[in-house]
């Protein structure tokens, strides 16, 4: 291309296209080339890399940036030239791979934008690339900087040059192109640079202030190549499965969702046909940049995967080789699509080479590419799974990963709380001697009662609603929990939940999960798309594929040494008293207030009479849930206190045994109240409700009396 011919063509296409093609780095704006400074006899060496002559300081031997070398990602090409000048020569395809740029694809919402492939937007690809070679960097955006901040940054850049570190920067010679700051000229530190617009081997004087730049620092400890490769593959999966990222008030579709958005926009005839010639040409050129950037990235992916396939776990190699072959098939599809894509650096190609038929043909190929992309990422996930170092209690068989030492969930009439059954099994799997009664007691759930303040509800008995009994139970064993919520398998948080659960299983840690009831996830298959639940003791097999999505999951993490048992017991008795004396906990009535509200609701004839059959049946279910959970809790309280009373001082034991007697009397009342529950498919009559309420009249006082004895026991335990 000649400068005059290109400029004339661009002027005819309009200012938007002119600016866009400038992004392509093929427009040569007038600038003053400096005399070559690499052979001066007057130069003074500042250090091993930077040189000084007169008012100029520069780093010699920074390669020119040129298209046509199979290195079309401007940022990575500039980074490769920078590292070479610093003595850390790294192949372009390896930087593309280690940075995960080789696997990236994003598309600005809602339309075609030439900035979609920019590696410093929405995700910092510089950091993993530089980490792989033992360096670190600070990526800076300058648009919102004040004059003082810009002056300070100019001095930082000069210091980097003096230290022998070129600076990768954007927009040094006009909008939209990455280049390299290679030196500066005093008195005002005017930058010298390499860009794709260089007309000679000499450095040019920058005409513009950079909008983004990458200041390299270091050195730092470099991870092994295999560690860097594994990290890049994990980023590849993350980017592919992240639907959307936000940046500076704009949003980009990412990964699979970006391909879908690109395909749909290519088929959006209503919008594209309504564009004027200039805007359509802009969109056509932007589409070209997106297409050719993707083609370059996937070519690099092929090279990178072949390069690292033999450097990772041997069982991962075949999966990486298969992924490389899939990416090669993607390259072939993209090359075929090139016949339907406007060449963005040719000014008159955009309007003539992007017809509706071209767009639809390209969209069809993008659809095929998307299918292959899903296949490639699945193969990378298989490679990552093969690379994982599994603990002794985890096995991987074909597509299934399973924790092998988890006992089946043991339920019986004396152990009915599904949450604490799951927690007991999880902690035992992780090497703790956890017992159901201890978990119920240490958490003070055994002494708890909660009720909703104004309606029938089955949430109050849940151990993580209101008073957080889960945290107290885990703290007694030196653990804490992290929860993850995803409403269903299609929700925005579902992919993150899958990854978190798979990571826990890989580390040998079961995951407590809320399906229709609490259960335990002990494995996964299909790269985390299916979960393996632990079955009860009466099931035919140890595990089963979960048929429902776990909308809440709980991961357990060690925090350190567990507290002394005496300390844990004292804490549980204190919690028991607090729960009874505190009328409201996180929106639920607690203790005596909960008892009174429950009995009042049983006799609230006006509210119950206004319910239809369905609502009344649901109220009956909530009532049964409250009663059943309370019986199980107080049974556990009796057993827990008996174990403590047998191993404590006489005074404390006396108070504990008095509390036990009150709880046993309370259990007699609660068990008697079950006689007034409706049988399955039987209506819940007013007579039943009244009889249950009368049966429960003495229960609050007995519960309060028991807690008073627990407080006395606590005082006896803590006396000097």
XYZ file of C-alpha atoms in Angstrom:
720
model
C 0.000 0.000 0.000
C 1.236 3.476 -0.756
C 0.622 6.229 1.726
C -1.155 8.473 -0.766
C -3.415 5.764 -2.186
C -4.384 4.512 1.217
C -5.106 7.958 2.597
C -7.245 8.799 -0.420
C -9.268 5.613 -0.038
C -9.783 6.183 3.644
C -10.864 9.777 3.200
C -13.536 8.608 0.799
C -14.735 6.019 3.294
C -15.184 8.600 6.027
C -13.555 9.533 9.321
C -14.767 6.522 11.293
C -13.200 4.079 8.886
C -10.096 6.237 8.676
C -9.695 5.968 12.441
C -10.390 2.246 12.329
C -7.876 1.470 9.620
C -5.374 3.478 11.599
C -5.853 0.739 14.181
C -4.446 -1.587 11.550
C -1.130 0.197 11.636
C -0.889 0.427 7.857
C -1.411 4.185 7.651
C 1.890 5.996 7.768
C 1.482 9.432 9.351
C 4.270 11.938 8.914
C 6.776 11.885 11.713
C 10.395 12.609 12.202
C 12.627 9.555 12.233
C 15.622 9.840 14.453
C 19.121 9.178 13.309
C 20.138 5.647 14.193
C 21.576 5.628 17.679
C 22.844 2.090 17.755
C 26.244 2.815 16.177
C 27.172 6.202 17.662
C 30.778 6.670 18.720
C 29.690 9.250 21.335
C 27.278 7.027 23.217
C 27.700 6.567 26.963
C 26.554 3.285 28.536
C 24.328 3.788 31.614
C 23.993 0.070 32.316
C 23.970 -3.207 30.418
C 20.984 -2.199 28.284
C 20.282 1.527 28.220
C 22.556 4.003 26.451
C 22.931 7.753 26.521
C 24.100 10.300 23.967
C 23.641 14.017 24.421
C 20.033 14.598 25.400
C 18.880 11.116 24.306
C 18.562 7.940 26.386
C 17.500 4.714 24.679
C 17.569 0.930 24.692
C 19.217 -0.401 21.519
C 18.235 -3.359 19.381
C 14.479 -3.324 19.919
C 13.132 -5.147 16.866
C 10.777 -3.508 14.404
C 7.091 -4.359 14.622
C 5.737 -5.572 11.294
C 2.758 -7.434 9.967
C 3.207 -10.511 7.844
C 5.272 -12.434 10.388
C 2.429 -14.567 11.729
C 2.394 -12.413 14.852
C -0.725 -10.335 14.428
C -1.555 -9.699 18.080
C -0.002 -6.275 18.493
C 0.319 -6.391 22.270
C 1.955 -9.823 22.415
C 4.237 -9.008 19.467
C 5.339 -5.807 21.222
C 5.839 -7.749 24.436
C 7.942 -10.368 22.634
C 10.170 -7.649 21.146
C 10.464 -6.020 24.564
C 11.506 -9.253 26.262
C 14.027 -10.010 23.532
C 15.653 -6.617 24.076
C 15.825 -7.444 27.784
C 17.550 -10.752 27.089
C 14.481 -12.899 27.751
C 13.650 -14.036 24.243
C 10.380 -15.961 24.311
C 8.572 -17.314 21.236
C 5.437 -15.423 20.252
C 3.228 -18.518 20.427
C 4.416 -19.249 23.965
C 3.546 -15.748 25.132
C 0.160 -16.150 23.460
C -0.269 -19.457 25.265
C 1.046 -18.591 28.721
C -1.023 -15.384 28.695
C -4.102 -17.404 27.607
C -4.553 -14.917 24.741
C -4.399 -17.917 22.404
C -7.685 -19.160 23.891
C -9.465 -15.831 24.353
C -12.475 -14.547 22.448
C -14.615 -11.589 23.429
C -17.204 -9.473 21.637
C -18.369 -6.046 22.722
C -22.060 -5.684 23.481
C -24.112 -4.668 21.576
C -22.230 -4.314 18.289
C -19.047 -4.769 16.288
C -16.074 -3.008 17.866
C -12.415 -3.241 16.792
C -11.310 -3.141 20.442
C -12.847 -6.533 21.197
C -9.489 -8.355 20.843
C -7.597 -5.886 23.084
C -5.742 -7.968 25.678
C -5.755 -5.317 28.392
C -9.526 -4.862 28.384
C -11.599 -6.855 30.906
C -8.781 -9.320 31.648
C -5.080 -8.670 32.232
C -3.247 -11.107 29.957
C 0.087 -9.400 30.583
C 0.407 -10.711 34.134
C 0.373 -14.489 33.389
C 2.594 -13.958 30.336
C 5.245 -12.097 32.323
C 4.922 -14.357 35.352
C 5.896 -17.280 33.128
C 9.258 -15.623 32.397
C 9.904 -14.442 35.950
C 8.760 -10.837 35.632
C 5.882 -8.782 36.897
C 4.227 -5.687 35.501
C 1.831 -2.892 36.239
C -0.704 -2.174 33.510
C -1.872 1.427 33.640
C -4.699 3.272 31.899
C -3.983 6.985 31.572
C -7.222 8.422 30.194
C -8.506 9.726 33.535
C -5.117 10.909 34.834
C -4.464 14.494 35.884
C -1.552 16.497 34.469
C 0.456 15.918 37.636
C -0.173 12.182 37.451
C 0.905 12.125 33.808
C 4.132 13.966 34.643
C 4.867 11.460 37.397
C 4.133 8.593 35.024
C 6.423 10.085 32.377
C 9.225 9.999 34.951
C 8.385 6.374 35.775
C 8.643 5.465 32.101
C 12.003 7.240 31.869
C 13.232 5.298 34.895
C 12.139 2.055 33.240
C 14.151 2.956 30.139
C 17.187 3.766 32.262
C 16.807 0.352 33.931
C 16.876 -1.329 30.529
C 13.181 -2.150 30.396
C 11.231 -0.963 27.325
C 7.585 -0.097 27.919
C 4.749 -1.603 25.888
C 2.224 1.170 25.224
C -0.845 1.942 23.123
C -1.462 4.938 20.857
C 2.090 6.260 20.640
C 1.574 7.205 16.975
C -2.182 7.680 16.740
C -5.151 5.710 17.918
C -5.530 1.994 18.228
C -2.067 0.470 17.947
C 0.364 -0.993 20.435
C 4.023 -0.101 20.269
C 7.088 0.149 22.485
C 8.640 3.119 24.263
C 12.330 2.570 23.573
C 13.843 5.803 24.895
C 13.338 9.474 25.594
C 14.732 12.883 24.699
C 15.359 15.681 27.176
C 14.469 18.271 28.321
C 10.832 17.132 28.480
C 11.360 13.386 28.092
C 9.755 13.132 24.658
C 9.350 9.423 23.964
C 11.172 7.430 21.296
C 9.318 4.401 20.086
C 8.788 1.402 17.881
C 5.359 1.042 16.256
C 3.806 -0.717 13.307
C 4.154 2.578 11.395
C 7.953 2.627 11.378
C 9.359 3.488 7.955
C 12.961 2.665 8.793
C 15.106 0.825 11.291
C 15.467 4.015 13.332
C 13.342 4.800 16.358
C 10.597 7.371 15.836
C 9.473 10.219 18.050
C 6.080 9.482 19.591
C 3.386 11.921 18.519
C 0.806 11.004 21.170
C 0.542 10.306 24.878
C -0.106 6.573 25.476
C -3.604 5.661 26.610
C -2.513 2.342 28.138
C 0.896 0.987 29.004
C 2.619 -1.912 30.673
C 5.477 -1.095 33.054
C 7.603 -4.198 33.529
C 9.109 -4.760 36.947
C 10.975 -7.644 38.454
C 12.500 -10.036 38.469
C 10.373 -12.414 40.503
C 10.477 -16.154 41.047
C 9.363 -17.840 37.854
C 7.053 -20.838 38.151
C 7.876 -23.979 36.219
C 6.747 -24.173 32.617
C 4.230 -26.834 33.561
C 2.781 -24.628 36.321
C 2.495 -21.708 33.910
C 0.906 -23.938 31.276
C -1.639 -25.319 33.723
C -2.482 -21.807 34.865
C -3.052 -20.665 31.282
C -5.300 -23.646 30.607
C -7.351 -22.822 33.685
C -7.705 -19.245 32.471
C -8.759 -20.604 29.074
C -11.589 -22.558 30.687
C -12.558 -19.589 32.853
C -12.741 -17.201 29.889
C -14.639 -19.707 27.752
C -17.278 -20.321 30.405
C -17.650 -16.718 31.613
C -20.582 -15.258 29.729
C -19.953 -11.558 30.281
C -17.383 -9.124 31.643
C -17.798 -5.422 32.345
C -15.221 -2.725 31.741
C -15.360 1.059 32.015
C -19.116 1.250 31.589
C -19.200 -1.231 28.718
C -19.759 -4.965 28.558
C -18.168 -7.732 26.555
C -19.572 -11.159 25.908
C -16.891 -13.739 26.634
C -16.077 -17.246 25.465
C -18.945 -19.338 24.184
C -21.403 -16.492 24.767
C -19.213 -14.191 22.640
C -19.333 -16.603 19.705
C -23.114 -16.735 20.018
C -23.296 -12.932 20.111
C -20.976 -12.614 17.083
C -23.008 -15.137 15.102
C -26.282 -13.439 15.997
C -24.968 -9.994 15.039
C -23.824 -11.333 11.660
C -27.411 -12.461 11.103
C -28.935 -9.235 12.399
C -30.075 -8.016 8.975
C -32.586 -5.581 10.420
C -29.872 -3.600 12.197
C -27.094 -3.902 9.616
C -29.299 -3.100 6.618
C -30.406 0.096 8.352
C -26.842 1.413 8.727
C -25.528 4.164 6.507
C -22.585 3.349 4.239
C -19.979 4.796 6.574
C -21.217 2.983 9.690
C -21.622 -0.283 7.798
C -18.037 0.032 6.567
C -16.913 0.613 10.152
C -18.757 -2.527 11.297
C -17.332 -4.515 8.396
C -13.789 -3.470 9.250
C -14.343 -4.159 12.954
C -15.620 -7.609 12.046
C -12.437 -8.118 10.061
C -10.211 -7.228 13.006
C -12.185 -9.574 15.232
C -11.938 -12.381 12.691
C -8.224 -12.086 11.963
C -7.342 -11.657 15.648
C -9.192 -14.892 16.391
C -7.460 -16.680 13.528
C -4.057 -15.584 14.851
C -4.982 -16.649 18.387
C -6.105 -20.129 17.409
C -3.008 -20.689 15.266
C -0.994 -19.871 18.371
C -3.153 -22.229 20.433
C -2.242 -25.098 18.109
C 1.486 -24.367 18.444
C 1.345 -23.826 22.190
C -0.582 -27.001 22.977
C 1.767 -29.112 20.894
C 4.706 -27.480 22.700
C 3.454 -28.226 26.229
C 1.658 -31.536 25.627
C 4.744 -33.540 26.570
C 5.676 -31.327 29.524
C 2.658 -32.012 31.727
C 1.319 -35.136 33.382
C 1.639 -37.952 30.795
C -2.064 -38.685 31.066
C -2.805 -35.064 30.096
C -0.783 -35.196 26.875
C -3.349 -37.019 24.710
C -6.058 -34.557 25.756
C -3.868 -31.560 24.870
C -2.928 -33.108 21.539
C -6.611 -33.680 20.839
C -7.347 -30.054 21.775
C -4.588 -28.887 19.404
C -6.192 -30.904 16.616
C -9.558 -29.345 17.406
C -8.053 -25.864 17.270
C -6.453 -26.774 13.944
C -9.928 -27.617 12.680
C -11.072 -24.219 13.958
C -8.231 -22.556 12.043
C -9.424 -24.303 8.878
C -12.981 -23.045 9.442
C -11.765 -19.495 10.034
C -9.564 -19.585 6.951
C -12.607 -20.681 4.952
C -14.600 -17.827 6.470
C -11.941 -15.323 5.380
C -13.435 -15.272 1.888
C -16.560 -13.689 3.422
C -14.729 -11.176 5.633
C -13.747 -7.647 4.709
C -10.002 -7.107 4.928
C -9.847 -4.260 7.425
C -6.527 -2.780 6.298
C -7.723 -2.344 2.706
C -9.829 0.785 2.625
C -12.205 -0.081 -0.222
C -12.724 -3.730 0.739
C -15.119 -3.230 3.610
C -18.226 -1.962 1.793
C -17.821 -4.320 -1.177
C -16.906 -7.515 0.582
C -19.472 -7.785 3.320
C -22.782 -8.466 1.656
C -25.709 -10.075 3.406
C -24.766 -13.400 1.819
C -21.198 -13.001 3.099
C -22.408 -12.289 6.604
C -24.754 -15.262 6.656
C -22.058 -17.554 5.286
C -19.635 -16.323 7.937
C -22.288 -16.783 10.639
C -22.784 -20.402 9.605
C -19.053 -21.015 9.926
C -18.966 -19.239 13.295
C -21.665 -21.657 14.444
C -19.446 -24.559 13.420
C -16.478 -22.941 15.150
C -18.516 -22.613 18.353
C -19.183 -26.356 18.371
C -15.465 -27.002 17.971
C -14.623 -24.445 20.679
C -16.807 -26.320 23.151
C -15.039 -29.520 22.173
C -11.583 -27.974 22.608
C -12.397 -26.573 26.047
C -13.806 -29.943 27.129
C -10.515 -31.535 26.055
C -8.568 -28.916 28.012
C -10.733 -29.629 31.060
C -9.904 -33.310 30.695
C -6.210 -32.436 30.538
C -6.502 -30.300 33.668
C -8.309 -33.088 35.469
C -5.511 -35.467 34.494
C -2.933 -32.989 35.818
C -4.549 -32.701 39.202
C -2.601 -34.361 41.990
C -5.254 -36.306 43.825
C -5.147 -37.154 47.535
C -5.236 -40.794 48.600
C -8.997 -40.758 49.205
C -9.864 -39.586 45.671
C -9.924 -41.751 42.567
C -10.529 -40.832 38.975
C -12.032 -43.492 36.747
C -12.663 -42.504 33.125
C -14.971 -39.487 33.392
C -15.761 -39.855 37.109
C -13.921 -38.368 40.107
C -14.966 -39.767 43.502
C -14.047 -39.490 47.184
C -13.780 -43.112 48.277
C -13.699 -42.968 52.086
C -17.063 -41.293 52.695
C -19.409 -43.506 54.703
C -23.024 -43.643 53.675
C -25.368 -41.202 55.360
C -26.744 -42.876 58.486
C -30.300 -41.924 59.340
C -32.465 -43.476 62.067
C -35.241 -42.337 64.446
C -32.589 -40.934 66.810
C -30.818 -39.013 64.028
C -33.142 -37.176 61.661
C -31.488 -33.816 60.963
C -30.190 -34.178 57.400
C -27.835 -31.214 57.707
C -25.938 -32.518 60.720
C -25.888 -36.043 59.294
C -24.176 -34.625 56.198
C -21.773 -32.538 58.308
C -20.894 -35.535 60.484
C -20.066 -37.631 57.435
C -18.099 -34.825 55.784
C -15.937 -34.228 58.856
C -15.328 -37.952 59.331
C -14.253 -38.172 55.693
C -11.747 -35.408 56.430
C -10.310 -37.286 59.422
C -12.291 -35.797 62.320
C -13.968 -37.892 65.020
C -17.227 -35.990 64.656
C -20.400 -37.389 66.199
C -23.964 -36.329 65.482
C -24.786 -35.539 69.127
C -21.631 -33.474 69.563
C -22.414 -31.433 66.454
C -25.970 -30.833 67.656
C -24.729 -29.943 71.140
C -21.575 -27.946 70.374
C -23.581 -25.823 67.928
C -26.372 -25.337 70.544
C -28.842 -26.452 67.870
C -29.906 -29.162 70.344
C -31.253 -26.368 72.601
C -32.692 -24.128 69.875
C -36.234 -23.302 68.817
C -37.161 -20.718 66.161
C -40.439 -19.700 64.565
C -41.437 -17.208 61.889
C -43.013 -14.071 63.392
C -46.077 -13.887 61.160
C -46.626 -17.038 59.110
C -46.132 -20.771 58.851
C -42.691 -21.465 57.392
C -40.318 -24.427 57.193
C -37.145 -22.290 57.292
C -36.861 -21.699 61.087
C -35.645 -25.260 61.807
C -32.883 -24.925 59.180
C -29.473 -24.858 60.949
C -28.196 -21.967 58.813
C -31.310 -19.786 59.148
C -31.536 -17.360 62.025
C -28.883 -18.447 64.500
C -25.990 -19.904 62.465
C -25.628 -23.316 64.060
C -23.395 -24.505 61.228
C -20.634 -22.029 62.067
C -20.733 -22.943 65.766
C -20.599 -26.676 65.028
C -17.657 -26.339 62.652
C -15.746 -23.996 64.959
C -15.769 -26.746 67.589
C -13.676 -28.873 65.213
C -11.422 -26.106 63.915
C -13.307 -25.559 60.658
C -15.276 -22.822 58.970
C -17.690 -22.832 56.058
C -17.948 -20.988 52.763
C -21.307 -21.010 51.032
C -22.076 -20.736 47.351
C -25.546 -20.048 45.980
C -26.776 -20.618 42.434
C -30.523 -20.764 41.960
C -30.395 -23.320 39.167
C -27.993 -24.823 36.653
C -28.672 -21.975 34.191
C -28.066 -19.111 36.628
C -25.045 -16.803 36.177
C -23.336 -18.322 39.226
C -23.778 -21.958 38.181
C -20.455 -22.313 36.351
C -18.542 -20.881 39.291
C -20.378 -23.274 41.616
C -19.471 -26.262 39.427
C -15.806 -25.292 39.413
C -15.746 -24.755 43.161
C -17.396 -28.100 43.867
C -15.045 -29.949 41.503
C -12.024 -28.302 43.144
C -13.232 -29.404 46.587
C -13.713 -32.987 45.423
C -10.263 -32.973 43.800
C -8.850 -32.023 47.210
C -10.727 -34.826 48.982
C -13.288 -32.590 50.689
C -16.997 -33.511 50.415
C -19.433 -30.660 49.824
C -22.576 -30.234 51.913
C -25.378 -29.426 49.485
C -29.021 -28.442 49.647
C -31.075 -30.302 47.059
C -34.686 -30.996 48.074
C -33.037 -31.676 51.444
C -29.500 -31.543 52.754
C -27.075 -34.080 51.335
C -23.415 -34.597 50.540
C -21.628 -34.347 47.187
C -18.678 -36.753 47.063
C -17.885 -36.807 43.352
C -18.573 -35.483 39.894
C -18.592 -36.574 36.275
C -18.826 -34.959 32.851
C -16.244 -32.326 33.848
C -18.358 -31.183 36.797
C -21.666 -31.043 34.964
C -23.021 -33.958 37.006
C -22.657 -34.399 40.758
C -22.464 -37.679 42.665
C -24.487 -37.689 45.887
C -23.765 -39.922 48.835
C -26.636 -42.318 49.447
C -28.220 -43.406 52.728
C -27.265 -46.714 54.327
C -30.313 -48.500 52.921
C -29.586 -47.636 49.270
C -28.350 -50.230 46.794
C -25.248 -48.242 45.839
C -22.976 -45.852 47.707
C -23.542 -42.923 45.345
C -26.073 -41.726 42.817
C -26.117 -38.993 40.196
C -27.886 -35.963 41.638
C -31.154 -35.464 39.798
C -31.675 -31.944 41.095
C -29.456 -28.878 41.153
C -27.979 -27.996 44.575
C -28.979 -24.372 44.902
C -26.820 -23.915 48.011
C -23.503 -25.613 48.707
C -21.202 -25.422 51.714
C -17.455 -25.962 51.544
C -15.536 -26.833 54.719
C -12.091 -25.397 55.419
C -9.701 -25.990 58.313
C -8.841 -22.881 60.305
C -6.316 -24.412 62.688
C -6.261 -26.430 65.879
C -9.690 -27.114 67.351
C -10.454 -25.618 70.775
C -10.376 -27.623 74.005
C -13.532 -29.675 74.627
C -14.242 -27.871 77.912
C -14.078 -24.537 76.088
C -16.432 -25.820 73.380
C -18.917 -27.129 75.956
C -18.932 -23.835 77.828
C -19.554 -21.990 74.584
C -22.479 -24.273 73.699
C -24.153 -23.708 77.089
C -23.713 -19.967 76.703
C -25.274 -20.113 73.230
C -28.174 -22.160 74.594
C -28.958 -19.420 77.108
C -28.589 -16.649 74.525
C -30.970 -18.417 72.144
C -33.611 -18.810 74.845
C -33.283 -15.235 76.136
C -33.055 -13.501 72.736
C -36.560 -12.997 71.286
C -35.490 -12.282 67.703
C -32.544 -13.656 65.717
C -32.052 -12.561 62.099
C -35.770 -12.182 61.442
C -36.952 -15.283 63.325
C -38.487 -15.489 66.792
C -36.263 -17.432 69.164
C -36.554 -19.211 72.494
C -39.587 -18.452 74.654
C -40.940 -16.002 72.042
C -40.855 -18.749 69.414
C -42.723 -21.176 71.688
C -45.463 -18.622 72.364
C -45.842 -17.733 68.681
C -46.069 -21.386 67.646
C -48.832 -22.102 70.146
C -50.621 -18.883 69.139
C -50.528 -19.852 65.458
C -52.036 -23.254 66.277
C -55.029 -21.480 67.799
C -55.268 -18.631 65.276
C -58.616 -19.786 63.941
C -59.177 -16.679 61.832
C -55.901 -16.999 59.894
C -56.230 -20.769 59.421
C -59.874 -20.541 58.351
C -58.893 -18.079 55.606
C -56.462 -20.566 54.048
C -57.419 -22.667 51.056
C -56.762 -26.413 51.120
C -53.298 -26.085 49.615
C -52.148 -23.380 52.033
C -53.548 -25.299 54.992
C -51.737 -28.454 53.897
C -48.512 -26.464 53.662
C -49.078 -25.050 57.151
C -49.605 -28.594 58.434
C -46.322 -29.626 56.818
C -44.470 -26.722 58.448
C -46.021 -27.602 61.807
C -44.869 -31.223 61.489
C -41.408 -30.060 60.438
C -41.168 -27.839 63.525
C -42.307 -30.587 65.884
C -40.167 -33.351 64.371
C -37.010 -31.229 64.327
C -37.622 -30.142 67.918
C -38.003 -33.725 69.125
C -34.770 -34.714 67.379
C -32.963 -31.671 68.817
C -34.031 -32.292 72.415
C -33.202 -36.007 72.140
C -29.704 -34.984 71.052
C -29.603 -32.478 73.936
C -30.274 -35.234 76.456
C -27.567 -37.502 75.025
C -25.086 -34.626 74.740
C -25.621 -33.474 78.319
C -25.414 -37.040 79.613
C -21.978 -37.411 78.022
C -20.849 -34.153 79.642
C -22.339 -34.882 83.069
C -20.484 -38.181 83.267
C -17.141 -36.400 82.918
C -17.341 -33.221 84.986
C -17.261 -31.981 88.565
C -20.149 -32.814 90.945
C -21.695 -29.322 91.038
C -21.736 -28.933 87.270
C -23.019 -32.482 86.898
C -25.913 -31.790 89.283
C -27.127 -28.849 87.212
C -26.700 -30.766 83.964
C -28.738 -33.679 85.294
C -31.488 -31.286 86.356
C -31.525 -29.892 82.807
C -31.658 -33.434 81.436
C -34.693 -34.201 83.606
C -36.496 -31.112 82.279
C -35.665 -32.032 78.682
C -36.906 -35.589 79.205
C -40.175 -34.250 80.591
C -40.349 -31.894 77.604
C -39.770 -34.803 75.209
C -42.728 -36.631 76.733
C -44.913 -33.631 75.908
C -43.513 -33.266 72.388
C -43.960 -36.958 71.639
C -47.524 -36.791 72.943
C -48.164 -33.822 70.616
C -47.422 -35.991 67.578
C -50.717 -37.832 68.248
C -52.496 -34.720 67.006
C -50.740 -34.537 63.648
C -52.789 -35.522 60.588
C -51.985 -38.764 58.818
C -50.961 -38.548 55.139
C -53.800 -37.162 52.993
C -55.830 -36.466 56.132
C -57.082 -32.899 56.742
C -55.571 -30.857 59.565
C -58.642 -30.038 61.592
C -59.223 -27.292 64.137
C -59.679 -29.973 66.787
C -56.205 -31.379 66.040
C -54.620 -27.961 66.230
C -56.365 -27.096 69.489
C -55.352 -30.415 71.037
C -51.720 -29.930 70.020
C -51.718 -26.406 71.442
C -53.102 -27.621 74.760
C -50.489 -30.382 74.874
C -47.705 -27.840 74.329
C -48.857 -25.348 77.004
C -46.291 -26.493 79.574
C -43.447 -26.898 77.046
C -42.069 -23.324 77.108
C -41.672 -23.347 80.887
C -39.896 -26.706 80.832
C -37.532 -25.504 78.109
C -36.800 -22.320 80.052
C -36.262 -24.306 83.271
C -33.751 -26.551 81.502
C -31.809 -23.579 80.163
C -31.715 -22.028 83.639
C -29.957 -25.175 84.839
C -27.537 -24.937 81.898
C -26.671 -21.390 82.971
C -25.950 -22.622 86.489
C -23.793 -25.398 85.085
C -21.910 -22.840 83.001
C -21.284 -20.685 86.068
C -19.991 -23.710 87.954
C -17.677 -24.599 85.071
C -16.208 -21.126 84.811
C -15.711 -20.401 88.527
C -12.025 -20.111 89.512
